[in-house]
Amino acid sequence: MSDLTFETSSASETRALGRRIATHLRPGDVVLLHGDLGAGKTTMVQGIGMALGTRERAQSPTFSLVVDTPLPDGTVFRHIDLYRLEDPAELDTLGFDDLTSDDSATTLIEWPERAMDLLPDTYLLIELRSAGPDKRAITIRPVGLNNRFDDLATS
Ligand code: ADP
Ligand code: MG
């Protein structure tokens, strides 16, 4: 399918879009969040996480690169933020391959470009761009996920 583009006018609208996206996700899925600092990646992660059943809002991690939150259905909400990755070799130590090929986790990755060739082949790409103080242009591109996100434009 082609890209879907949305515009939000506040952080809560971005969280609401995240909740809609979440209804199309399944355990095992990987979501890549691409965009500059302050673009709204973590805000989008919060919306997706709340819809999947996390109780606390996702934060921008200060120390850990990976935060796992257990979900009510027994699966895991996995938030990876590579902003503080200093050396790609850390990805090996982290077990990045296993973390992103885990069928019992829904995995969201901020700054995925820092993982370069270690990214999976199948993912949902969410690209966020600032379009004014509170406006964000958000493009969604499913890669290798068949037609699962087709009705997001209308749902
Ligand atoms: P990132 O994780 O991309 O660095 P954050 O989600 O942490 O970005 O921060 C985004 C900041 O922009 C927050 O302070 C948020 O309140 C603000 N903001 C303003 N408008 C929007 C919007 N439309 N969508 C998302 N965040 C917004
Ligand atoms: Mg962030």
PDB file of C-alpha atoms and ligand atoms in Angstrom:
ATOM      1  CA  MET A   1       0.000   0.000   0.000  1.00  0.00           C
ATOM      2  CA  SER A   2       1.054   3.607  -0.337  1.00  0.00           C
ATOM      3  CA  ASP A   3       1.985   5.842   2.580  1.00  0.00           C
ATOM      4  CA  LEU A   4      -0.699   7.336   4.778  1.00  0.00           C
ATOM      5  CA  THR A   5      -0.150  10.882   5.988  1.00  0.00           C
ATOM      6  CA  PHE A   6      -1.854  12.511   8.955  1.00  0.00           C
ATOM      7  CA  GLU A   7      -1.521  15.917  10.593  1.00  0.00           C
ATOM      8  CA  THR A   8      -1.935  16.384  14.334  1.00  0.00           C
ATOM      9  CA  SER A   9      -2.285  19.699  16.182  1.00  0.00           C
ATOM     10  CA  SER A  10      -1.360  18.646  19.721  1.00  0.00           C
ATOM     11  CA  ALA A  11       0.415  15.949  21.689  1.00  0.00           C
ATOM     12  CA  SER A  12      -2.947  14.454  22.654  1.00  0.00           C
ATOM     13  CA  GLU A  13      -3.948  14.185  18.989  1.00  0.00           C
ATOM     14  CA  THR A  14      -0.699  12.338  18.309  1.00  0.00           C
ATOM     15  CA  ARG A  15      -1.459   9.973  21.217  1.00  0.00           C
ATOM     16  CA  ALA A  16      -4.954   9.434  19.785  1.00  0.00           C
ATOM     17  CA  LEU A  17      -3.460   8.525  16.400  1.00  0.00           C
ATOM     18  CA  GLY A  18      -1.146   6.140  18.263  1.00  0.00           C
ATOM     19  CA  ARG A  19      -4.184   4.470  19.835  1.00  0.00           C
ATOM     20  CA  ARG A  20      -5.697   3.952  16.369  1.00  0.00           C
ATOM     21  CA  ILE A  21      -2.440   2.517  15.042  1.00  0.00           C
ATOM     22  CA  ALA A  22      -2.269   0.190  18.060  1.00  0.00           C
ATOM     23  CA  THR A  23      -5.513  -1.553  17.094  1.00  0.00           C
ATOM     24  CA  HIS A  24      -3.742  -2.815  13.953  1.00  0.00           C
ATOM     25  CA  LEU A  25      -0.661  -4.147  15.777  1.00  0.00           C
ATOM     26  CA  ARG A  26       0.014  -7.692  16.971  1.00  0.00           C
ATOM     27  CA  PRO A  27       2.659  -9.214  19.234  1.00  0.00           C
ATOM     28  CA  GLY A  28       5.768  -9.764  17.142  1.00  0.00           C
ATOM     29  CA  ASP A  29       5.359  -6.475  15.287  1.00  0.00           C
ATOM     30  CA  VAL A  30       8.170  -3.918  15.134  1.00  0.00           C
ATOM     31  CA  VAL A  31       7.406  -0.205  14.786  1.00  0.00           C
ATOM     32  CA  LEU A  32      10.189   2.191  13.769  1.00  0.00           C
ATOM     33  CA  LEU A  33       9.726   5.832  14.823  1.00  0.00           C
ATOM     34  CA  HIS A  34      11.786   8.206  12.748  1.00  0.00           C
ATOM     35  CA  GLY A  35      12.094  11.946  13.332  1.00  0.00           C
ATOM     36  CA  ASP A  36      14.147  14.726  14.931  1.00  0.00           C
ATOM     37  CA  LEU A  37      14.396  15.401  18.643  1.00  0.00           C
ATOM     38  CA  GLY A  38      11.023  16.743  19.797  1.00  0.00           C
ATOM     39  CA  ALA A  39       9.187  15.471  16.737  1.00  0.00           C
ATOM     40  CA  GLY A  40       6.832  13.446  18.931  1.00  0.00           C
ATOM     41  CA  LYS A  41       8.207   9.892  18.787  1.00  0.00           C
ATOM     42  CA  THR A  42       7.872   9.258  22.523  1.00  0.00           C
ATOM     43  CA  THR A  43       4.441  10.915  22.516  1.00  0.00           C
ATOM     44  CA  MET A  44       3.347   8.454  19.806  1.00  0.00           C
ATOM     45  CA  VAL A  45       4.828   5.568  21.834  1.00  0.00           C
ATOM     46  CA  GLN A  46       2.694   6.717  24.799  1.00  0.00           C
ATOM     47  CA  GLY A  47      -0.506   6.532  22.737  1.00  0.00           C
ATOM     48  CA  ILE A  48       0.300   3.095  21.345  1.00  0.00           C
ATOM     49  CA  GLY A  49       1.334   1.803  24.773  1.00  0.00           C
ATOM     50  CA  MET A  50      -1.770   3.043  26.563  1.00  0.00           C
ATOM     51  CA  ALA A  51      -3.981   1.387  23.936  1.00  0.00           C
ATOM     52  CA  LEU A  52      -2.152  -1.904  24.408  1.00  0.00           C
ATOM     53  CA  GLY A  53      -2.612  -1.720  28.169  1.00  0.00           C
ATOM     54  CA  THR A  54       0.434  -0.062  29.738  1.00  0.00           C
ATOM     55  CA  ARG A  55      -0.570   1.806  32.886  1.00  0.00           C
ATOM     56  CA  GLU A  56       2.190   4.372  32.931  1.00  0.00           C
ATOM     57  CA  ARG A  57       3.009   6.700  30.068  1.00  0.00           C
ATOM     58  CA  ALA A  58       6.208   5.794  28.262  1.00  0.00           C
ATOM     59  CA  GLN A  59       9.075   8.168  29.102  1.00  0.00           C
ATOM     60  CA  SER A  60      12.231   9.181  27.322  1.00  0.00           C
ATOM     61  CA  PRO A  61      14.641   6.771  29.025  1.00  0.00           C
ATOM     62  CA  THR A  62      17.673   8.387  30.643  1.00  0.00           C
ATOM     63  CA  PHE A  63      19.828   5.314  31.168  1.00  0.00           C
ATOM     64  CA  SER A  64      18.323   2.169  29.713  1.00  0.00           C
ATOM     65  CA  LEU A  65      17.997   1.671  26.004  1.00  0.00           C
ATOM     66  CA  VAL A  66      15.194  -0.877  26.443  1.00  0.00           C
ATOM     67  CA  VAL A  67      12.158  -0.733  28.686  1.00  0.00           C
ATOM     68  CA  ASP A  68       9.854  -3.772  28.803  1.00  0.00           C
ATOM     69  CA  THR A  69       6.363  -3.388  30.219  1.00  0.00           C
ATOM     70  CA  PRO A  70       4.207  -6.503  30.740  1.00  0.00           C
ATOM     71  CA  LEU A  71       0.741  -6.276  29.200  1.00  0.00           C
ATOM     72  CA  PRO A  72      -2.510  -7.720  30.570  1.00  0.00           C
ATOM     73  CA  ASP A  73      -2.600 -10.361  27.797  1.00  0.00           C
ATOM     74  CA  GLY A  74       0.770 -11.803  28.872  1.00  0.00           C
ATOM     75  CA  THR A  75       2.762 -10.206  26.056  1.00  0.00           C
ATOM     76  CA  VAL A  76       5.274  -7.398  26.428  1.00  0.00           C
ATOM     77  CA  PHE A  77       5.336  -3.768  25.319  1.00  0.00           C
ATOM     78  CA  ARG A  78       8.978  -3.141  24.407  1.00  0.00           C
ATOM     79  CA  HIS A  79      10.189   0.443  24.041  1.00  0.00           C
ATOM     80  CA  ILE A  80      13.696   0.770  22.608  1.00  0.00           C
ATOM     81  CA  ASP A  81      15.238   4.250  22.376  1.00  0.00           C
ATOM     82  CA  LEU A  82      18.618   4.308  20.655  1.00  0.00           C
ATOM     83  CA  TYR A  83      19.237   8.037  21.201  1.00  0.00           C
ATOM     84  CA  ARG A  84      21.912   7.294  23.781  1.00  0.00           C
ATOM     85  CA  LEU A  85      23.533   4.470  21.868  1.00  0.00           C
ATOM     86  CA  GLU A  86      27.214   5.326  21.822  1.00  0.00           C
ATOM     87  CA  ASP A  87      28.629   2.471  19.821  1.00  0.00           C
ATOM     88  CA  PRO A  88      26.804   0.052  17.468  1.00  0.00           C
ATOM     89  CA  ALA A  89      28.631  -2.782  19.276  1.00  0.00           C
ATOM     90  CA  GLU A  90      26.294  -2.121  22.223  1.00  0.00           C
ATOM     91  CA  LEU A  91      23.492  -3.576  20.094  1.00  0.00           C
ATOM     92  CA  ASP A  92      25.153  -6.994  20.285  1.00  0.00           C
ATOM     93  CA  THR A  93      25.498  -6.751  24.053  1.00  0.00           C
ATOM     94  CA  LEU A  94      21.860  -5.771  24.218  1.00  0.00           C
ATOM     95  CA  GLY A  95      20.805  -8.775  22.126  1.00  0.00           C
ATOM     96  CA  PHE A  96      19.108  -6.438  19.647  1.00  0.00           C
ATOM     97  CA  ASP A  97      18.435  -9.237  17.145  1.00  0.00           C
ATOM     98  CA  ASP A  98      16.558 -11.317  19.688  1.00  0.00           C
ATOM     99  CA  LEU A  99      14.740  -8.302  21.097  1.00  0.00           C
ATOM    100  CA  THR A 100      13.354  -7.420  17.668  1.00  0.00           C
ATOM    101  CA  SER A 101      12.443 -10.960  16.604  1.00  0.00           C
ATOM    102  CA  ASP A 102      10.396 -11.789  19.672  1.00  0.00           C
ATOM    103  CA  ASP A 103       6.849 -12.950  18.918  1.00  0.00           C
ATOM    104  CA  SER A 104       5.705 -12.242  22.436  1.00  0.00           C
ATOM    105  CA  ALA A 105       6.577  -8.539  22.292  1.00  0.00           C
ATOM    106  CA  THR A 106       5.304  -5.495  20.437  1.00  0.00           C
ATOM    107  CA  THR A 107       8.491  -3.519  19.858  1.00  0.00           C
ATOM    108  CA  LEU A 108       8.729   0.223  19.243  1.00  0.00           C
ATOM    109  CA  ILE A 109      12.093   1.721  18.296  1.00  0.00           C
ATOM    110  CA  GLU A 110      13.071   5.400  18.472  1.00  0.00           C
ATOM    111  CA  TRP A 111      16.148   6.440  16.466  1.00  0.00           C
ATOM    112  CA  PRO A 112      16.050   3.162  14.468  1.00  0.00           C
ATOM    113  CA  GLU A 113      18.585   4.525  11.970  1.00  0.00           C
ATOM    114  CA  ARG A 114      21.235   4.016  14.667  1.00  0.00           C
ATOM    115  CA  ALA A 115      20.719   0.250  14.376  1.00  0.00           C
ATOM    116  CA  MET A 116      21.477   0.395  10.651  1.00  0.00           C
ATOM    117  CA  ASP A 117      21.595  -3.081   9.087  1.00  0.00           C
ATOM    118  CA  LEU A 118      20.347  -4.821  12.226  1.00  0.00           C
ATOM    119  CA  LEU A 119      16.741  -3.761  11.615  1.00  0.00           C
ATOM    120  CA  PRO A 120      14.190  -6.440  10.683  1.00  0.00           C
ATOM    121  CA  ASP A 121      12.794  -6.673   7.105  1.00  0.00           C
ATOM    122  CA  THR A 122       9.201  -6.322   8.209  1.00  0.00           C
ATOM    123  CA  TYR A 123       8.083  -3.279  10.177  1.00  0.00           C
ATOM    124  CA  LEU A 124       5.746  -0.336  10.402  1.00  0.00           C
ATOM    125  CA  LEU A 125       7.600   2.906   9.776  1.00  0.00           C
ATOM    126  CA  ILE A 126       6.190   6.043  11.410  1.00  0.00           C
ATOM    127  CA  GLU A 127       7.868   9.237  10.305  1.00  0.00           C
ATOM    128  CA  LEU A 128       7.179  12.419  12.303  1.00  0.00           C
ATOM    129  CA  ARG A 129       7.986  15.925  11.117  1.00  0.00           C
ATOM    130  CA  SER A 130       7.368  19.273  12.764  1.00  0.00           C
ATOM    131  CA  ALA A 131       4.962  21.426  10.746  1.00  0.00           C
ATOM    132  CA  GLY A 132       4.626  24.331  13.202  1.00  0.00           C
ATOM    133  CA  PRO A 133       4.859  24.762  16.991  1.00  0.00           C
ATOM    134  CA  ASP A 134       2.202  22.148  17.760  1.00  0.00           C
ATOM    135  CA  LYS A 135       1.608  20.641  14.345  1.00  0.00           C
ATOM    136  CA  ARG A 136       3.191  17.417  13.225  1.00  0.00           C
ATOM    137  CA  ALA A 137       3.022  15.691   9.848  1.00  0.00           C
ATOM    138  CA  ILE A 138       2.992  11.957  10.475  1.00  0.00           C
ATOM    139  CA  THR A 139       3.538   9.440   7.695  1.00  0.00           C
ATOM    140  CA  ILE A 140       2.879   5.760   8.133  1.00  0.00           C
ATOM    141  CA  ARG A 141       4.445   3.164   5.872  1.00  0.00           C
ATOM    142  CA  PRO A 142       3.923  -0.556   6.433  1.00  0.00           C
ATOM    143  CA  VAL A 143       6.819  -2.548   5.016  1.00  0.00           C
ATOM    144  CA  GLY A 144       6.131  -6.245   4.471  1.00  0.00           C
ATOM    145  CA  LEU A 145       2.961  -6.286   6.575  1.00  0.00           C
ATOM    146  CA  ASN A 146       0.529  -7.065   3.736  1.00  0.00           C
ATOM    147  CA  ASN A 147      -2.656  -5.035   3.934  1.00  0.00           C
ATOM    148  CA  ARG A 148      -3.062  -4.848   7.666  1.00  0.00           C
ATOM    149  CA  PHE A 149      -3.013  -1.059   7.860  1.00  0.00           C
ATOM    150  CA  ASP A 150      -5.212  -0.350   4.834  1.00  0.00           C
ATOM    151  CA  ASP A 151      -8.256   0.738   6.789  1.00  0.00           C
ATOM    152  CA  LEU A 152      -6.306   3.064   9.083  1.00  0.00           C
ATOM    153  CA  ALA A 153      -7.117   5.933   6.728  1.00  0.00           C
ATOM    154  CA  THR A 154     -10.839   5.507   7.347  1.00  0.00           C
ATOM    155  CA  SER A 155     -11.071   3.832  10.766  1.00  0.00           C
TER     156      SER A 155
HETATM  157  P1  ADP B   1      10.764  12.808  20.557  1.00  0.00           P
HETATM  158  O1  ADP B   1      10.573  11.510  21.283  1.00  0.00           O
HETATM  159  O2  ADP B   1      10.553  12.700  19.071  1.00  0.00           O
HETATM  160  O3  ADP B   1      12.078  13.475  20.881  1.00  0.00           O
HETATM  161  P2  ADP B   1       8.730  13.797  22.362  1.00  0.00           P
HETATM  162  O4  ADP B   1       7.487  13.034  22.090  1.00  0.00           O
HETATM  163  O5  ADP B   1       9.527  13.442  23.555  1.00  0.00           O
HETATM  164  O6  ADP B   1       9.631  13.818  21.031  1.00  0.00           O
HETATM  165  O7  ADP B   1       8.387  15.339  22.504  1.00  0.00           O
HETATM  166  C1  ADP B   1       7.504  16.001  21.660  1.00  0.00           C
HETATM  167  C2  ADP B   1       7.218  17.356  22.288  1.00  0.00           C
HETATM  168  O8  ADP B   1       6.438  18.142  21.383  1.00  0.00           O
HETATM  169  C3  ADP B   1       6.398  17.199  23.564  1.00  0.00           C
HETATM  170  O9  ADP B   1       6.794  18.214  24.461  1.00  0.00           O
HETATM  171  C4  ADP B   1       4.979  17.450  23.081  1.00  0.00           C
HETATM  172  O10 ADP B   1       4.120  17.939  24.086  1.00  0.00           O
HETATM  173  C5  ADP B   1       5.208  18.492  22.000  1.00  0.00           C
HETATM  174  N1  ADP B   1       4.167  18.510  20.942  1.00  0.00           N
HETATM  175  C6  ADP B   1       3.517  19.609  20.523  1.00  0.00           C
HETATM  176  N2  ADP B   1       2.650  19.323  19.538  1.00  0.00           N
HETATM  177  C7  ADP B   1       2.759  17.991  19.317  1.00  0.00           C
HETATM  178  C8  ADP B   1       2.119  17.104  18.399  1.00  0.00           C
HETATM  179  N3  ADP B   1       1.217  17.521  17.487  1.00  0.00           N
HETATM  180  N4  ADP B   1       2.469  15.801  18.463  1.00  0.00           N
HETATM  181  C9  ADP B   1       3.405  15.370  19.337  1.00  0.00           C
HETATM  182  N5  ADP B   1       4.035  16.155  20.225  1.00  0.00           N
HETATM  183  C10 ADP B   1       3.729  17.473  20.218  1.00  0.00           C
HETATM  184 MG    MG B   2      11.871  10.302  22.365  1.00  0.00          MG
END
